[in-house]
PDB file of C-alpha atoms in Angstrom:
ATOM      1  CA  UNK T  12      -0.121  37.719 -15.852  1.00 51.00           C
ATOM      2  CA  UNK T  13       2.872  36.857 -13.541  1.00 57.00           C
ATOM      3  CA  UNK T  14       2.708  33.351 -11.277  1.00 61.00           C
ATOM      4  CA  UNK T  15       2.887  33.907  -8.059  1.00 64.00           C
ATOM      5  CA  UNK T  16       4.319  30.046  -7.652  1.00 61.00           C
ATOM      6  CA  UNK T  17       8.123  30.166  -7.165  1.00 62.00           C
ATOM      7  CA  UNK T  18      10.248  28.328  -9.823  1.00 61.00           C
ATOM      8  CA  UNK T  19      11.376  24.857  -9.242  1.00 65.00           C
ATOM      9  CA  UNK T  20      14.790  24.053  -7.575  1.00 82.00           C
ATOM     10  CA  UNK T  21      17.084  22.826 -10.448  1.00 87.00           C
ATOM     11  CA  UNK T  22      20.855  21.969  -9.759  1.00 87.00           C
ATOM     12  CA  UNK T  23      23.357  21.350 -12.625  1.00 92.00           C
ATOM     13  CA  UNK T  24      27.151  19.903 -12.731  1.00 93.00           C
ATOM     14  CA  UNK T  25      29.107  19.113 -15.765  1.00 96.00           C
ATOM     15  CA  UNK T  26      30.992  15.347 -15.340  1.00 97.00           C
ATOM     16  CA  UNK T  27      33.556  14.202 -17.013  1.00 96.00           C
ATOM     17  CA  UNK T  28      33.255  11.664 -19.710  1.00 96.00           C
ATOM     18  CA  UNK T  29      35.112   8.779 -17.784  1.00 95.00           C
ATOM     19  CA  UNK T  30      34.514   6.310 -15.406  1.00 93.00           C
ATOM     20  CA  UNK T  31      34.975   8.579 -12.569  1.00 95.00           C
ATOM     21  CA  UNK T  32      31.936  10.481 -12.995  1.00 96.00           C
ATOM     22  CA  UNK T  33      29.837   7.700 -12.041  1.00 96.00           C
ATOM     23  CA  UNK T  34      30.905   7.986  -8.532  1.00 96.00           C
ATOM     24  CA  UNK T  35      30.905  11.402  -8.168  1.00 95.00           C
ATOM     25  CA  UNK T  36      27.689  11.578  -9.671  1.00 95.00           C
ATOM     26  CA  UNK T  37      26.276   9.124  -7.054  1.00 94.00           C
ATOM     27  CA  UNK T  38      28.225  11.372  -4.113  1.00 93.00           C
ATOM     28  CA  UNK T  39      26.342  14.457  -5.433  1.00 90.00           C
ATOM     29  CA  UNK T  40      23.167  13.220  -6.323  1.00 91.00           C
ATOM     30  CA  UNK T  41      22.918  12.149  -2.591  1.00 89.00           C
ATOM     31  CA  UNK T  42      23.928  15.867  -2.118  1.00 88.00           C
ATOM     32  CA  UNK T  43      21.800  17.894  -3.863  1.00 82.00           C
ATOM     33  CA  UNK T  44      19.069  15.686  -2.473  1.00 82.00           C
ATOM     34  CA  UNK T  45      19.402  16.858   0.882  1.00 82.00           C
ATOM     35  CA  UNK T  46      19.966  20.444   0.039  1.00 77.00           C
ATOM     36  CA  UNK T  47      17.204  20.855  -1.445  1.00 72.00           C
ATOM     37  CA  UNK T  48      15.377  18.785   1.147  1.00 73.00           C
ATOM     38  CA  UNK T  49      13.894  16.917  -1.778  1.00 70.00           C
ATOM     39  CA  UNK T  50      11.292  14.171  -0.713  1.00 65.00           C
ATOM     40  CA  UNK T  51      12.313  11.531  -2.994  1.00 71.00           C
ATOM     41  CA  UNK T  52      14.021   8.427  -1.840  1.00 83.00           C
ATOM     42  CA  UNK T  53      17.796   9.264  -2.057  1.00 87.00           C
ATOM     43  CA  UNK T  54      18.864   5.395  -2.649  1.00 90.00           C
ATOM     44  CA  UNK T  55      16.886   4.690  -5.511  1.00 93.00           C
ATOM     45  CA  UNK T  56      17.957   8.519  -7.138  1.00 93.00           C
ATOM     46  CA  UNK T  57      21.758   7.263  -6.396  1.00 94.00           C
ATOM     47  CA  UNK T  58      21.188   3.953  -7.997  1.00 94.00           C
ATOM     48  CA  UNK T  59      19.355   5.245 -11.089  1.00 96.00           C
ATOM     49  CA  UNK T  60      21.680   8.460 -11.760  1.00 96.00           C
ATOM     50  CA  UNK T  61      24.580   6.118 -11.562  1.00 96.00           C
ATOM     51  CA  UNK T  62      22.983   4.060 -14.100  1.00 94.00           C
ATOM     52  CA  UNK T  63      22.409   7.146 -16.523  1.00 95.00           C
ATOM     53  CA  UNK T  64      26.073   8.258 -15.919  1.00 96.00           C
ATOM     54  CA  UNK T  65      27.295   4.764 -16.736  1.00 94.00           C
ATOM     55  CA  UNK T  66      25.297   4.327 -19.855  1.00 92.00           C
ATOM     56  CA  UNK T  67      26.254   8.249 -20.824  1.00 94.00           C
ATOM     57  CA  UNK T  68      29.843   7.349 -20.857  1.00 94.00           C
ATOM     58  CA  UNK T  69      30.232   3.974 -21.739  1.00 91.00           C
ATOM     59  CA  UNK T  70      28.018   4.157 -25.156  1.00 89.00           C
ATOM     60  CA  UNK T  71      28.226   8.136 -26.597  1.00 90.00           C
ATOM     61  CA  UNK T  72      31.545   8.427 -28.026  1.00 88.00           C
ATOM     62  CA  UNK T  73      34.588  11.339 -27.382  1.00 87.00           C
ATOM     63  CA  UNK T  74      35.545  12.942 -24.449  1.00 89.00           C
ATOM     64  CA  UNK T  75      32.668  15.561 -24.196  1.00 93.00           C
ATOM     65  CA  UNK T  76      31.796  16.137 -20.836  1.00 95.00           C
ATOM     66  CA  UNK T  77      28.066  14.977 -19.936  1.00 96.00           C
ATOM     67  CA  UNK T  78      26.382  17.072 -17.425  1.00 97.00           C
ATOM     68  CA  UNK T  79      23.713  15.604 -14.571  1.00 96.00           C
ATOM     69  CA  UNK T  80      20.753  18.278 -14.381  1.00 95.00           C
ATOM     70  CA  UNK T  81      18.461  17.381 -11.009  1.00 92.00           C
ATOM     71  CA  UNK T  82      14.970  19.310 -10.948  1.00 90.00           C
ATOM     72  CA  UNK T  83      12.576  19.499  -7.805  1.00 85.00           C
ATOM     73  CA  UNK T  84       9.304  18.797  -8.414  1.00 84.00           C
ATOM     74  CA  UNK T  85       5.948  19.307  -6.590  1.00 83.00           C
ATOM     75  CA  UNK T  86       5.433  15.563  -6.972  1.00 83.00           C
ATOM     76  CA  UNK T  87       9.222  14.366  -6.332  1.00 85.00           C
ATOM     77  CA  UNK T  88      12.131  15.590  -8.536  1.00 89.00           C
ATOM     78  CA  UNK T  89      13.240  14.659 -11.873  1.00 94.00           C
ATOM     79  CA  UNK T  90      16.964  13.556 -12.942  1.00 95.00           C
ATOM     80  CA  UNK T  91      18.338  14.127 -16.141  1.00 96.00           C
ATOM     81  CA  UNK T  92      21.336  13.233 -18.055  1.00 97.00           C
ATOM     82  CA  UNK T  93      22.322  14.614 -21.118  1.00 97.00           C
ATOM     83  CA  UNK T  94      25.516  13.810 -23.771  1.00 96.00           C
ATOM     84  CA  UNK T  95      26.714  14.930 -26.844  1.00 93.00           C
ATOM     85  CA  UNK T  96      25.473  11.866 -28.801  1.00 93.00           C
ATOM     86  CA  UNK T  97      21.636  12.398 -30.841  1.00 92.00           C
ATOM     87  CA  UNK T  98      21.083   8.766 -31.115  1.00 89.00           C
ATOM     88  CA  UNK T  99      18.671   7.867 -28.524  1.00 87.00           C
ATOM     89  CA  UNK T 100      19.229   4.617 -25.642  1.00 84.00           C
ATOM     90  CA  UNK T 101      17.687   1.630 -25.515  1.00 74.00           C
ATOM     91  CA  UNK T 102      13.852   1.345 -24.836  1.00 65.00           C
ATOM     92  CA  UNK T 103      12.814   2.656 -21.592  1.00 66.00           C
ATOM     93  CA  UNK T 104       9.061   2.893 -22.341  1.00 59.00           C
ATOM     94  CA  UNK T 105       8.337  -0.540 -22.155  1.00 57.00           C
ATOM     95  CA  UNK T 106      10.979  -3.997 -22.318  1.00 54.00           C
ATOM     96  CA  UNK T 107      11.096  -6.496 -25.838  1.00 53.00           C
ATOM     97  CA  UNK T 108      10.665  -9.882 -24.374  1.00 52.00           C
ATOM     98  CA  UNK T 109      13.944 -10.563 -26.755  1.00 56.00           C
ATOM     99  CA  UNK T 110      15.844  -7.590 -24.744  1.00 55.00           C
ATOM    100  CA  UNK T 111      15.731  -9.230 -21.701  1.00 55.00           C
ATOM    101  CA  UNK T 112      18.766  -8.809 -19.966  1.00 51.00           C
ATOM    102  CA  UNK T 113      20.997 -12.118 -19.514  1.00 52.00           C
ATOM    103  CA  UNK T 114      21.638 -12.958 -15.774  1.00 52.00           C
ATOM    104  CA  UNK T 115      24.458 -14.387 -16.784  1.00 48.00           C
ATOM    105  CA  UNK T 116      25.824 -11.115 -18.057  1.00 49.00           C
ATOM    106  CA  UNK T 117      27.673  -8.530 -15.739  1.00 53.00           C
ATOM    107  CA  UNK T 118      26.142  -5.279 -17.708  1.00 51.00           C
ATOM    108  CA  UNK T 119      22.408  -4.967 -19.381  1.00 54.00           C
ATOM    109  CA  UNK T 120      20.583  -4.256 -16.645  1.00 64.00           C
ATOM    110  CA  UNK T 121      20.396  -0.522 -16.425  1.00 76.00           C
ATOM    111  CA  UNK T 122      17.382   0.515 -18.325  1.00 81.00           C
ATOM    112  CA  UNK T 123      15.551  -2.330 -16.643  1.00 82.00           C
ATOM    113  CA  UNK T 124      16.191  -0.966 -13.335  1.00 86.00           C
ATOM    114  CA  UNK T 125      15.468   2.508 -14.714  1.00 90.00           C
ATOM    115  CA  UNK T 126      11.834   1.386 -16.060  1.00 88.00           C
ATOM    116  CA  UNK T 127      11.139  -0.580 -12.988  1.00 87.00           C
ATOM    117  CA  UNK T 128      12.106   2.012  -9.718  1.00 91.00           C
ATOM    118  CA  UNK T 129      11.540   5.206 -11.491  1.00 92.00           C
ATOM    119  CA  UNK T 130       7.934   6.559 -11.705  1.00 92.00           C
ATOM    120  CA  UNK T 131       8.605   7.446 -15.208  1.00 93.00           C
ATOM    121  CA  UNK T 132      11.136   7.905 -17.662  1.00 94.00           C
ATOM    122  CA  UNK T 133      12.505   8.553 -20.766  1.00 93.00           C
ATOM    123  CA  UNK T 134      14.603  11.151 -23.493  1.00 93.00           C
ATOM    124  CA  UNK T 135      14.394  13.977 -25.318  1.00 94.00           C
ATOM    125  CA  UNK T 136      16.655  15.620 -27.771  1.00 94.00           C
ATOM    126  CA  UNK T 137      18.682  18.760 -27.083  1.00 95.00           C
ATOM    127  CA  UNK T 138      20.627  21.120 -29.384  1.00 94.00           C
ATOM    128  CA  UNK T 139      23.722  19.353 -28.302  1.00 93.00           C
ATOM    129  CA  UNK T 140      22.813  15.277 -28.416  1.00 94.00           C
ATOM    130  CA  UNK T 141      20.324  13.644 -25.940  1.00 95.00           C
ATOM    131  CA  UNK T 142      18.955  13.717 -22.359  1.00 96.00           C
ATOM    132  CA  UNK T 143      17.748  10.855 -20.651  1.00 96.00           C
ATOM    133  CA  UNK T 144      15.848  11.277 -17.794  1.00 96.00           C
ATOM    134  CA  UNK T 145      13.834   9.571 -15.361  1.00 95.00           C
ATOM    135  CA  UNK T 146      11.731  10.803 -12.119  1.00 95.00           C
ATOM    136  CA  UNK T 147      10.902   9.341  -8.785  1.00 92.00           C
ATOM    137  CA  UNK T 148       8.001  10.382  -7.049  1.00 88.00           C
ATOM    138  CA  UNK T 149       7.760  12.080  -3.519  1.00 80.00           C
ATOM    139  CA  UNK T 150       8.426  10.057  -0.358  1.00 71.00           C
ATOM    140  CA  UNK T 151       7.291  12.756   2.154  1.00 57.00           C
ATOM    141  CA  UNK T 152       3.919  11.764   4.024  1.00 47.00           C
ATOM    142  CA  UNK T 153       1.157  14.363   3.749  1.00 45.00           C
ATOM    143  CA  UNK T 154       0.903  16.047   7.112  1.00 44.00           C
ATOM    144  CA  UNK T 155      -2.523  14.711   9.272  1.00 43.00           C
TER     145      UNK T 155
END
């Protein structure tokens, strides 16, 4: 029996595995956002896909490409980045009291911020390596 509900929005781009994708994956994360008129606050989905980015290209090693996958959901949308490496990130279920970021320390912080702003999150692995993923609920207020 066919659904008569239309298939989500989903948007992909392959990044390069270098520091420059984490700005261009913060320009078009912002982008894709708005054309697919997706309800889900913009700055925290800019903040958190940089954060995936970072971590995909700092800690998998080689010069695969990674590639940003954005889904539109009927709750919000869901982010996803996925690399070549199969050896999963740190724990983004919940924190170790002993893997507390230092304050102190310029880098550390990313999965905390992921855990914290996104509505849930996690990874999965993929015939190629690993996505991590994360999604942020609507922000769109119910018409009265």
């Amino acid at each position: 029996m066919p659904s008569d509900a239309p298939a989500p929005a989903v948007w992909r781009i392959t990044l390069p595995h270098s520091a420059a994708a984490v700005p261009i994956a913060r320009a078009l994360i912002r982008t894709v956002l708005a054309d697919l008129n997706a309800p889900a606050d913009s700055d925290t989905a800019e903040l958190l896909t940089a954060e995936l980015v970072a971590n995909a290209v700092e800690h998998t090693p080689g010069d695969e490409p990674v590639e940003l996958v954005v889904e539109l959901l009927p709750t919000g949308c869901q982010v996803e980045v996925h690399d070549g490496d199969p050896a999963p990130p740190g724990d983004l279920s919940r924190p170790d009291p002993d893997d507390m970021p230092d304050p102190w320390q310029e880098h550390g912080r990313g999965l905390l911020l992921i855990r914290t702003l996104s509505s849930s999150c996690g990874h999965r692995a993929t015939e190629r390596g690993k996505a991590v993923w994360f999604t942020l609920p609507s922000t769109a207020r119910p018409a009265s």
